Amino acid sequence: MDPEALRKYSALHPKPAGLTLQYGTAGFRTKAEQLDHIVFRMGLLAILRSKAVTATIGIMVTASHNPEEDNGVKLVDPLGEMLHPSWEEYATQLANAEEQELQKVITEICQKAAVNLHKDASVFIGRDTRPSSKKLSQSVIDGIQVLGGQYHDYGLVTTPQLHYMVCCQNTQGQYGKATLEGYYEKLSKAFMELIKQSHCSGEGQRHLKIDCANGIGALKLSEMKPYFPQEVLIHIYNDGTKEKLNHLCGADFVKVHQKPPGGLDMKPNERCCSFDGDADRIVYYYKDTAGHFHLIDGDKIATLISIFLKELLAKVKQNFKMAVVQTAYANGNSTRYLQETLKVPVHCVKTGVKHLHHKAQEFDVGVYFEANGHGTVLFSKAAETKIRQLVKEEKDDEKREAAKMLENMIDLINQTVGDAVSDMLVIEAILALKGLTVQQWDALYTDLPNRLLKVQVADRRVIDTTDAERRALTPPGLQEKIDALVKKYKLSRAFVRPSGTEDVVRIYAEADTQENADALAHEVSLAVFHLAGGKGAPPQP
């Protein structure tokens, strides 16, 4: 490490006085103008991580569904997973170090994580379409070059595409080719093979309107269009040419406001979907003939995929263990449907993709989705090997056909992370293969009415939870109060959890009617306000 070069470059990316940021599930996120020193230092950290694990590391410059003026940065580990939790701490230390301490902090990280600075290092870089992203990715490159690492800049890509590239590179091409063409070819080939196995023509079914949140998804879908078969007609809206990123559109807007995005004209019973700003989340929706809006969120996506996979697994007659992983935010009726009707085990974990991903790895087939539309399916190495073997060797036609479908599903799904493009193709293939309309899919179960609220508090750390965030341990008396309130309503439940990023407590409530869900959420928010140090005026109904 050249201390002089480090000092010189660090001075070009100065840290604003008094600014401290925390590396969370989404990496660092804040106003774009406060990020320059952070991305420079993450360039440094990516090189250290790469040397520590002797593999290529990814760096993505994006703030996903946040407003256009924000930006962020996150690191991608060797198999396309999120950065290891122990390194999240190093990221926070390095980001918040004063300039004169930078070298000392780097040396400490090298000692703690046994980093050999003489090893080679390489980093893949990607960015979204925000006006600030290009300049920030240039600062990442400065950080990489100070520590003498190799890099490949993919430029504009979706977040899941960068995760995919990193995984391809580190599996020596076993997962696929680490190029955009490789990604488009792998997904489109698997999709076409699946559609070929569909016996119903359902021609009118294949029209799909897609709201791309005025983000990177629009660019990449347009590039992928030539790879799609004739019968798939995708219509791209909110493509970023006119409006601002995520403004009144995108998966997050649709899910939170329970209404269609601007810039997309919906006719009754048309299938529509929305990506978020960096294309790692997707939700579907439609309007019925009476003009009512119906949202199909991550819970219902997980249910559709589970039905399809469970049928195929039954046909191949292997003892594969399958499960669905959810968070406490999953709608109670989705959990009931999966457990009681489908008879699929459901596991609940703490909020945050890394917790879902980790749990899903315990099964041969692990389906995980957050209600917000971020999710994927993981197949164990053993299950994948067995399925590919059955395709080659199985004599029984029905078994071999089912194994072939599973093999195509394995290739179509981006197993590294939730991927709106890949998930959309999975859903479209399943609807075509099962001859389902969007209304029939929606009718699998009815969501329980629910309400999300938040209460500002002086310090979010006063709330401590257990049982996958479904019960509050502190402050004393809060959980007993919630239990008493829940008893007042039918089919009800409620939980509270501290935000990961701000001094806010998030409240979720569901009940048999919207009126009751709203009332329960309000009463719980009052309890939080009084028992957990609420700020300002008490919540109003």
Coordinates of C-alpha atoms in Angstrom, one line a residue:
M1 CA 0.0 0.0 0.0
D2 CA 1.4 3.4 -1.0
P3 CA 0.6 5.8 1.8
E4 CA 1.4 8.8 -0.4
A5 CA -1.1 7.8 -3.1
L6 CA -3.7 7.1 -0.4
R7 CA -3.3 10.5 1.1
K8 CA -3.4 12.2 -2.3
Y9 CA -6.5 10.5 -3.5
S10 CA -8.3 10.6 -0.2
A11 CA -7.9 14.4 -0.3
L12 CA -9.7 14.4 -3.6
H13 CA -12.6 12.7 -2.0
P14 CA -12.9 14.5 1.4
K15 CA -15.3 13.4 4.1
P16 CA -17.8 16.1 5.1
A17 CA -17.3 17.0 8.8
G18 CA -19.6 15.3 11.2
L19 CA -21.2 12.9 8.8
T20 CA -21.5 9.3 9.9
L21 CA -23.3 6.6 8.0
Q22 CA -24.1 2.9 8.6
Y23 CA -23.7 0.0 6.2
G24 CA -27.1 -1.8 6.2
T25 CA -28.9 -4.4 4.1
A26 CA -29.0 -1.9 1.2
G27 CA -25.4 -0.8 1.7
F28 CA -25.0 2.9 2.2
R29 CA -27.8 5.3 1.0
T30 CA -28.1 9.0 1.4
K31 CA -28.2 12.2 -0.7
A32 CA -25.9 11.8 -3.7
E33 CA -23.7 14.8 -2.8
Q34 CA -22.7 13.2 0.5
L35 CA -21.5 10.0 -1.0
D36 CA -18.3 10.8 -2.9
H37 CA -15.9 9.9 0.0
I38 CA -18.0 6.8 0.8
V39 CA -17.8 5.3 -2.8
F40 CA -14.1 6.0 -3.0
R41 CA -13.6 4.1 0.3
M42 CA -15.8 1.3 -0.9
G43 CA -13.5 1.0 -3.8
L44 CA -10.7 0.5 -1.3
L45 CA -12.8 -2.0 0.7
A46 CA -13.8 -4.1 -2.3
I47 CA -10.1 -4.6 -3.1
L48 CA -9.4 -5.7 0.5
R49 CA -12.4 -8.1 0.4
S50 CA -11.2 -9.5 -3.0
K51 CA -7.7 -10.1 -1.6
A52 CA -9.2 -11.7 1.5
V53 CA -11.3 -14.2 -0.4
T54 CA -9.2 -14.5 -3.6
A55 CA -12.3 -13.8 -5.8
T56 CA -13.9 -11.0 -7.8
I57 CA -16.1 -8.7 -5.8
G58 CA -18.9 -6.5 -7.2
I59 CA -19.7 -2.9 -6.4
M60 CA -23.1 -1.5 -7.4
V61 CA -23.9 2.3 -7.4
T62 CA -27.7 2.6 -6.9
A63 CA -30.3 3.7 -4.4
S64 CA -33.0 1.4 -5.7
H65 CA -36.5 2.8 -5.0
N66 CA -35.2 6.0 -3.3
P67 CA -35.8 9.4 -4.9
E68 CA -33.6 10.4 -7.9
E69 CA -31.5 12.9 -5.8
D70 CA -30.3 10.0 -3.5
N71 CA -27.7 7.5 -4.3
G72 CA -26.0 4.5 -2.7
V73 CA -23.4 1.8 -2.9
K74 CA -23.3 -1.8 -2.0
L75 CA -20.8 -4.6 -2.3
V76 CA -21.5 -8.1 -3.8
D77 CA -19.8 -11.2 -2.5
P78 CA -18.2 -13.9 -4.7
L79 CA -21.3 -16.0 -5.4
G80 CA -23.5 -13.0 -6.0
E81 CA -24.7 -12.8 -2.4
M82 CA -24.7 -9.8 -0.2
L83 CA -21.6 -8.7 1.7
H84 CA -20.7 -10.9 4.7
P85 CA -22.0 -9.4 7.9
S86 CA -18.6 -9.2 9.5
W87 CA -17.5 -7.0 6.6
E88 CA -20.5 -4.7 7.0
E89 CA -18.7 -3.5 10.2
Y90 CA -15.5 -2.9 8.4
A91 CA -17.4 -0.9 5.7
T92 CA -18.9 1.3 8.4
Q93 CA -15.5 1.8 10.1
L94 CA -13.8 2.7 6.9
A95 CA -16.6 5.1 5.7
N96 CA -16.6 7.0 9.0
A97 CA -12.8 7.2 9.6
E98 CA -11.3 10.7 9.6
E99 CA -8.9 11.3 6.8
Q100 CA -5.7 11.1 8.9
E101 CA -6.9 7.7 10.3
L102 CA -7.6 6.1 7.0
Q103 CA -4.4 4.2 6.7
K104 CA -4.6 3.0 10.3
V105 CA -8.1 1.6 9.7
I106 CA -7.1 -0.2 6.5
T107 CA -4.2 -1.8 8.4
E108 CA -6.5 -2.9 11.2
I109 CA -9.0 -4.4 8.7
C110 CA -6.1 -6.3 7.1
Q111 CA -5.0 -7.7 10.5
K112 CA -8.5 -8.7 11.6
A113 CA -9.6 -10.2 8.3
A114 CA -6.1 -11.8 7.5
V115 CA -5.9 -9.8 4.2
N116 CA -2.7 -10.4 2.3
L117 CA -2.0 -7.1 0.4
H118 CA 0.3 -8.9 -2.0
K119 CA -2.5 -11.0 -3.5
D120 CA -4.2 -10.0 -6.8
A121 CA -7.6 -8.4 -6.6
S122 CA -10.5 -7.7 -9.1
V123 CA -13.7 -5.8 -8.9
F124 CA -16.8 -5.6 -11.2
I125 CA -18.6 -2.3 -11.2
G126 CA -22.2 -1.4 -12.2
R127 CA -24.4 1.6 -11.9
D128 CA -28.1 2.7 -12.3
T129 CA -29.4 5.6 -14.4
R130 CA -29.3 8.4 -11.7
P131 CA -27.6 11.6 -12.9
S132 CA -25.0 11.2 -10.0
S133 CA -24.1 7.6 -10.7
K134 CA -21.5 8.0 -13.4
K135 CA -19.3 10.4 -11.4
L136 CA -19.7 8.2 -8.3
S137 CA -18.6 5.1 -10.1
Q138 CA -15.5 7.1 -11.2
S139 CA -14.7 7.7 -7.5
V140 CA -15.0 3.9 -6.9
I141 CA -12.4 3.4 -9.6
D142 CA -10.1 5.9 -7.9
G143 CA -10.3 3.8 -4.7
I144 CA -9.6 0.5 -6.6
Q145 CA -6.6 2.0 -8.3
V146 CA -5.0 3.4 -5.1
L147 CA -4.7 -0.2 -3.9
G148 CA -3.6 -1.5 -7.3
G149 CA -6.5 -3.7 -8.2
Q150 CA -8.0 -4.8 -11.6
Y151 CA -11.5 -3.8 -12.5
H152 CA -14.2 -4.2 -15.1
D153 CA -16.8 -1.5 -15.4
Y154 CA -20.1 -2.8 -16.8
G155 CA -21.6 0.7 -16.9
L156 CA -25.4 0.8 -16.8
V157 CA -26.8 -2.5 -15.5
T158 CA -29.6 -3.7 -13.2
T159 CA -28.5 -4.6 -9.7
P160 CA -29.4 -8.3 -10.3
Q161 CA -27.3 -8.3 -13.5
L162 CA -24.2 -7.3 -11.6
H163 CA -24.8 -10.0 -9.0
Y164 CA -25.2 -12.5 -11.8
M165 CA -21.9 -11.3 -13.5
V166 CA -20.0 -11.7 -10.2
C167 CA -21.3 -15.3 -9.7
C168 CA -20.5 -16.3 -13.3
Q169 CA -17.0 -15.0 -12.9
N170 CA -16.3 -16.8 -9.7
T171 CA -17.8 -20.1 -10.8
Q172 CA -15.5 -20.0 -13.8
G173 CA -18.5 -19.7 -16.1
Q174 CA -20.5 -22.6 -14.6
Y175 CA -23.3 -20.3 -13.6
G176 CA -23.2 -18.6 -17.1
K177 CA -21.2 -16.2 -19.2
A178 CA -20.3 -13.0 -17.4
T179 CA -21.6 -10.7 -20.1
L180 CA -25.0 -9.0 -20.7
E181 CA -25.4 -11.2 -23.9
G182 CA -24.7 -14.2 -21.7
Y183 CA -27.4 -13.1 -19.3
Y184 CA -30.0 -12.4 -22.0
E185 CA -29.2 -15.7 -23.8
K186 CA -29.4 -17.9 -20.7
L187 CA -32.7 -16.4 -19.5
S188 CA -34.4 -16.3 -23.0
K189 CA -33.4 -19.8 -23.9
A190 CA -34.8 -21.3 -20.6
F191 CA -38.0 -19.2 -21.1
M192 CA -38.5 -20.4 -24.7
E193 CA -37.9 -24.0 -23.7
L194 CA -40.5 -23.7 -20.9
I195 CA -43.1 -22.0 -23.2
K196 CA -42.5 -24.8 -25.8
Q197 CA -43.8 -27.3 -23.2
S198 CA -47.0 -25.3 -22.9
H199 CA -50.0 -27.2 -24.4
C200 CA -52.6 -24.4 -24.3
S201 CA -52.1 -21.7 -26.9
G202 CA -53.5 -18.8 -24.8
E203 CA -52.3 -16.3 -27.5
G204 CA -54.2 -13.3 -26.0
Q205 CA -52.5 -14.0 -22.7
R206 CA -49.0 -12.9 -23.5
H207 CA -49.6 -9.1 -23.6
L208 CA -47.9 -7.5 -20.6
K209 CA -47.6 -3.8 -19.7
I210 CA -44.5 -3.0 -17.6
D211 CA -43.9 0.1 -15.6
C212 CA -40.1 0.4 -15.4
A213 CA -40.0 3.2 -12.7
N214 CA -38.2 5.5 -15.2
G215 CA -35.1 3.4 -14.3
I216 CA -32.5 1.0 -15.6
G217 CA -35.1 -1.8 -16.1
A218 CA -36.4 0.0 -19.2
L219 CA -33.0 0.2 -20.8
K220 CA -32.2 -3.5 -20.2
L221 CA -35.6 -4.8 -21.1
S222 CA -35.3 -2.9 -24.5
E223 CA -31.9 -4.6 -25.0
M224 CA -33.5 -8.0 -24.2
K225 CA -36.5 -7.6 -26.5
P226 CA -34.9 -9.1 -29.6
Y227 CA -34.2 -12.3 -27.5
F228 CA -37.9 -12.9 -26.7
P229 CA -40.1 -15.2 -28.7
Q230 CA -42.8 -13.6 -31.1
E231 CA -45.7 -14.5 -28.8
V232 CA -44.4 -12.4 -25.9
L233 CA -45.5 -8.8 -26.4
I234 CA -44.1 -6.6 -23.7
H235 CA -45.1 -2.9 -23.6
I236 CA -42.7 -0.7 -21.7
Y237 CA -44.0 2.4 -19.8
N238 CA -42.1 4.9 -17.6
D239 CA -38.9 4.3 -19.6
G240 CA -37.0 7.3 -18.2
T241 CA -37.2 9.5 -21.3
K242 CA -39.7 12.0 -19.8
E243 CA -40.1 11.7 -16.0
K244 CA -37.9 11.4 -12.9
L245 CA -36.8 8.0 -11.5
N246 CA -39.3 6.4 -9.1
H247 CA -41.6 9.5 -9.2
L248 CA -45.2 8.3 -8.7
C249 CA -44.2 5.0 -10.3
G250 CA -42.3 1.8 -9.7
A251 CA -43.0 -1.3 -7.5
D252 CA -42.5 0.5 -4.2
F253 CA -45.0 3.3 -5.1
V254 CA -47.6 0.7 -6.3
K255 CA -47.2 -1.5 -3.2
V256 CA -47.2 1.4 -0.6
H257 CA -50.1 3.4 -2.2
Q258 CA -52.1 0.4 -3.4
K259 CA -52.8 2.1 -6.7
P260 CA -51.5 2.0 -10.3
P261 CA -48.4 4.1 -11.3
G262 CA -48.7 7.3 -13.3
G263 CA -47.8 7.1 -17.0
L264 CA -49.5 3.7 -17.5
D265 CA -53.0 3.5 -19.0
M266 CA -54.8 0.4 -17.6
K267 CA -57.8 -1.3 -19.3
P268 CA -59.9 -3.8 -17.3
N269 CA -58.3 -7.2 -16.8
E270 CA -55.0 -6.3 -18.5
R271 CA -51.9 -7.8 -16.9
C272 CA -49.5 -5.2 -15.6
C273 CA -46.4 -5.2 -13.5
S274 CA -43.9 -2.7 -12.0
F275 CA -40.2 -2.9 -11.4
D276 CA -38.4 -0.8 -8.9
G277 CA -35.6 1.7 -9.7
D278 CA -32.8 -0.9 -10.0
A279 CA -35.0 -3.8 -11.1
D280 CA -34.6 -6.2 -8.2
R281 CA -38.3 -6.1 -7.2
I282 CA -41.5 -6.8 -9.0
V283 CA -45.3 -6.6 -8.3
Y284 CA -48.2 -7.4 -10.6
Y285 CA -51.6 -5.8 -10.6
Y286 CA -54.8 -5.3 -12.7
K287 CA -58.1 -3.5 -12.7
D288 CA -61.4 -5.5 -12.7
T289 CA -64.4 -4.6 -14.8
A290 CA -65.8 -2.5 -12.0
G291 CA -62.6 -0.4 -12.0
H292 CA -61.3 -1.8 -8.7
F293 CA -57.5 -2.0 -8.4
H294 CA -56.0 -5.4 -7.4
L295 CA -52.4 -5.7 -6.3
I296 CA -50.5 -9.0 -6.6
D297 CA -47.5 -8.7 -4.3
G298 CA -44.5 -10.8 -3.3
D299 CA -46.6 -13.2 -1.2
K300 CA -48.8 -14.1 -4.1
I301 CA -45.9 -14.4 -6.4
A302 CA -44.2 -16.9 -4.0
T303 CA -47.5 -18.8 -3.8
L304 CA -47.8 -19.1 -7.6
I305 CA -44.2 -20.3 -7.9
S306 CA -44.7 -22.7 -5.0
I307 CA -47.8 -24.3 -6.6
F308 CA -45.9 -24.9 -9.8
L309 CA -42.7 -26.2 -8.3
K310 CA -44.6 -28.5 -5.9
E311 CA -46.5 -30.1 -8.8
L312 CA -43.3 -30.7 -10.7
L313 CA -41.5 -32.1 -7.6
A314 CA -44.3 -34.5 -7.0
K315 CA -44.0 -35.8 -10.6
V316 CA -40.2 -36.4 -10.4
K317 CA -40.8 -38.5 -7.2
Q318 CA -37.5 -37.5 -5.5
N319 CA -37.5 -36.7 -1.8
F320 CA -36.7 -33.1 -2.2
K321 CA -37.4 -30.8 0.8
M322 CA -39.2 -27.7 -0.3
A323 CA -40.1 -24.7 1.9
V324 CA -41.2 -21.1 1.6
V325 CA -39.5 -18.4 3.7
Q326 CA -41.4 -15.2 4.6
T327 CA -41.1 -12.3 7.0
A328 CA -43.6 -11.0 9.6
Y329 CA -44.9 -8.7 6.9
A330 CA -46.3 -11.6 4.8
N331 CA -50.1 -11.5 4.7
G332 CA -51.6 -13.9 7.2
N333 CA -53.9 -15.5 4.5
S334 CA -50.8 -16.2 2.3
T335 CA -49.2 -18.1 5.2
R336 CA -52.5 -20.0 5.8
Y337 CA -52.9 -20.9 2.2
L338 CA -49.3 -22.2 1.8
Q339 CA -49.5 -24.3 5.0
E340 CA -53.1 -25.5 5.0
T341 CA -54.0 -25.8 1.3
L342 CA -50.7 -26.4 -0.4
K343 CA -49.2 -28.2 2.6
V344 CA -45.8 -26.5 2.1
P345 CA -43.7 -25.7 5.2
V346 CA -43.4 -21.9 5.9
H347 CA -40.6 -20.3 7.9
C348 CA -40.6 -16.8 9.2
V349 CA -37.4 -14.8 9.6
K350 CA -36.3 -11.3 10.4
T351 CA -36.9 -8.6 7.8
G352 CA -34.1 -8.2 5.3
V353 CA -33.1 -10.1 2.2
K354 CA -30.0 -11.6 3.8
H355 CA -32.1 -13.4 6.4
L356 CA -34.5 -14.8 3.9
H357 CA -31.7 -15.9 1.5
H358 CA -29.8 -17.6 4.4
K359 CA -32.8 -19.6 5.6
A360 CA -33.8 -20.6 2.0
Q361 CA -30.3 -22.2 1.6
E362 CA -31.3 -24.9 4.1
F363 CA -33.7 -26.6 1.7
D364 CA -33.5 -28.5 -1.6
V365 CA -35.9 -25.9 -3.0
G366 CA -36.2 -22.7 -1.0
V367 CA -38.7 -20.1 -2.2
Y368 CA -38.4 -16.7 -0.6
F369 CA -40.2 -13.4 -1.3
E370 CA -40.7 -10.2 0.7
A371 CA -44.2 -8.8 0.4
N372 CA -42.6 -5.8 -1.4
G373 CA -41.8 -8.1 -4.4
H374 CA -38.1 -8.9 -3.8
G375 CA -37.4 -12.6 -4.0
T376 CA -36.2 -15.7 -5.8
V377 CA -35.9 -19.5 -5.6
L378 CA -32.7 -21.3 -4.4
F379 CA -32.0 -24.9 -5.4
S380 CA -29.4 -27.0 -3.5
K381 CA -26.4 -28.3 -5.4
A382 CA -27.7 -31.9 -4.8
A383 CA -31.2 -31.1 -6.1
E384 CA -29.8 -29.4 -9.2
T385 CA -27.4 -32.2 -10.0
K386 CA -30.2 -34.8 -9.6
I387 CA -32.6 -32.9 -11.7
R388 CA -30.1 -32.4 -14.5
Q389 CA -29.3 -36.2 -14.3
L390 CA -33.0 -37.1 -14.6
V391 CA -33.3 -35.0 -17.8
K392 CA -30.5 -37.0 -19.4
E393 CA -31.3 -40.5 -18.0
E394 CA -34.9 -40.9 -17.0
K395 CA -36.9 -43.4 -19.2
D396 CA -40.4 -42.5 -17.9
D397 CA -41.8 -39.7 -20.1
E398 CA -43.8 -37.9 -17.5
K399 CA -40.9 -37.8 -15.0
R400 CA -38.4 -36.7 -17.7
E401 CA -40.8 -33.9 -18.9
A402 CA -41.2 -32.7 -15.3
A403 CA -37.4 -32.8 -14.7
K404 CA -36.9 -30.8 -18.0
M405 CA -39.3 -28.1 -16.7
L406 CA -37.5 -28.0 -13.4
E407 CA -34.1 -27.7 -15.2
N408 CA -35.5 -24.8 -17.2
M409 CA -36.8 -23.1 -14.1
I410 CA -33.3 -23.5 -12.5
D411 CA -31.8 -21.7 -15.5
L412 CA -34.5 -19.0 -15.7
I413 CA -34.4 -18.0 -12.0
N414 CA -31.5 -15.7 -10.9
Q415 CA -30.5 -17.6 -7.8
T416 CA -28.1 -14.9 -6.6
V417 CA -30.7 -12.3 -5.7
G418 CA -34.3 -11.1 -6.5
D419 CA -34.4 -10.1 -10.2
A420 CA -37.5 -8.3 -11.7
V421 CA -36.7 -9.4 -15.2
S422 CA -36.1 -13.1 -14.3
D423 CA -39.0 -13.2 -11.9
M424 CA -41.3 -11.7 -14.6
L425 CA -40.3 -14.4 -17.1
V426 CA -40.8 -17.1 -14.4
I427 CA -44.4 -15.8 -13.7
E428 CA -45.2 -15.4 -17.4
A429 CA -44.1 -18.9 -18.1
I430 CA -46.1 -20.4 -15.2
L431 CA -49.3 -18.5 -16.2
A432 CA -48.9 -19.7 -19.8
L433 CA -48.1 -23.3 -18.7
K434 CA -51.0 -23.5 -16.3
G435 CA -53.4 -21.5 -18.6
L436 CA -54.1 -19.0 -15.8
T437 CA -55.4 -15.5 -16.1
V438 CA -54.2 -12.8 -13.8
Q439 CA -57.7 -12.9 -12.1
Q440 CA -57.5 -16.6 -11.5
W441 CA -54.1 -16.2 -10.0
D442 CA -55.4 -13.4 -7.7
A443 CA -58.3 -15.5 -6.6
L444 CA -56.1 -18.2 -5.0
Y445 CA -56.7 -16.5 -1.7
T446 CA -57.9 -13.1 -0.5
D447 CA -55.5 -10.9 1.3
L448 CA -56.5 -9.9 4.9
P449 CA -56.9 -6.1 5.1
N450 CA -53.8 -4.6 6.6
R451 CA -52.3 -1.2 7.5
L452 CA -48.7 -0.1 7.9
L453 CA -47.9 2.9 10.1
K454 CA -44.8 4.5 11.6
V455 CA -44.2 6.5 14.8
Q456 CA -41.3 8.8 15.4
V457 CA -39.4 8.1 18.6
A458 CA -36.4 9.7 20.3
D459 CA -34.4 6.5 20.1
R460 CA -35.4 3.4 18.0
R461 CA -33.1 1.2 20.2
V462 CA -35.6 1.2 23.0
I463 CA -37.5 -1.4 21.0
D464 CA -36.0 -4.9 21.1
T465 CA -37.8 -7.8 19.4
T466 CA -37.8 -11.6 19.3
D467 CA -39.5 -14.5 17.3
A468 CA -38.5 -13.1 13.9
E469 CA -39.6 -9.6 15.0
R470 CA -43.1 -10.7 15.8
R471 CA -42.9 -9.9 19.5
A472 CA -41.5 -7.0 21.4
L473 CA -39.2 -7.7 24.4
T474 CA -38.8 -4.0 25.4
P475 CA -40.0 -1.5 26.5
P476 CA -41.7 -3.4 29.4
G477 CA -45.5 -3.7 29.0
L478 CA -45.6 -3.0 25.2
Q479 CA -46.1 -6.6 24.1
E480 CA -48.8 -7.2 26.7
K481 CA -50.6 -4.1 25.5
I482 CA -50.4 -5.3 21.9
D483 CA -51.7 -8.7 22.9
A484 CA -54.7 -7.1 24.6
L485 CA -55.5 -4.9 21.6
V486 CA -55.2 -7.8 19.1
K487 CA -57.8 -9.8 21.1
K488 CA -60.4 -7.2 20.3
Y489 CA -60.5 -8.0 16.6
K490 CA -61.1 -11.1 14.4
L491 CA -58.4 -12.7 12.4
S492 CA -56.0 -10.1 13.7
R493 CA -52.4 -9.8 14.5
A494 CA -50.0 -6.8 14.9
F495 CA -46.3 -6.3 15.5
V496 CA -43.8 -3.4 15.9
R497 CA -40.2 -3.2 14.9
P498 CA -37.5 -0.5 14.9
S499 CA -36.5 0.9 11.5
G500 CA -33.0 -0.1 10.3
T501 CA -32.2 3.4 9.1
E502 CA -34.0 6.1 11.1
D503 CA -35.5 6.8 14.6
V504 CA -38.9 5.4 13.6
V505 CA -40.9 2.4 14.8
R506 CA -42.8 0.5 12.1
I507 CA -46.2 -0.9 12.9
Y508 CA -48.1 -3.6 11.0
A509 CA -51.6 -4.7 11.7
E510 CA -54.1 -6.9 9.9
A511 CA -57.7 -7.9 10.7
D512 CA -61.0 -9.2 9.2
T513 CA -62.0 -5.7 7.8
Q514 CA -60.0 -2.6 6.6
E515 CA -61.8 -0.6 9.3
N516 CA -60.6 -3.0 12.0
A517 CA -57.1 -3.2 10.6
D518 CA -56.9 0.6 10.6
A519 CA -58.3 0.8 14.2
L520 CA -55.8 -1.8 15.5
A521 CA -52.8 -0.1 13.8
H522 CA -53.8 3.2 15.3
E523 CA -54.2 1.8 18.8
V524 CA -50.9 0.0 18.6
S525 CA -49.2 3.2 17.4
L526 CA -50.6 5.1 20.4
A527 CA -49.2 2.3 22.7
V528 CA -45.8 2.7 21.0
F529 CA -46.0 6.5 21.3
H530 CA -46.7 6.4 25.1
L531 CA -44.4 3.4 26.0
A532 CA -41.5 3.9 23.6
G533 CA -40.8 7.6 23.9
G534 CA -42.8 9.0 20.9
K535 CA -41.7 12.4 19.5
G536 CA -44.1 15.3 18.7
A537 CA -47.8 15.0 18.8
P538 CA -49.5 11.7 19.5
P539 CA -50.6 9.8 16.3
Q540 CA -54.1 10.8 15.0
P541 CA -56.5 8.3 13.6

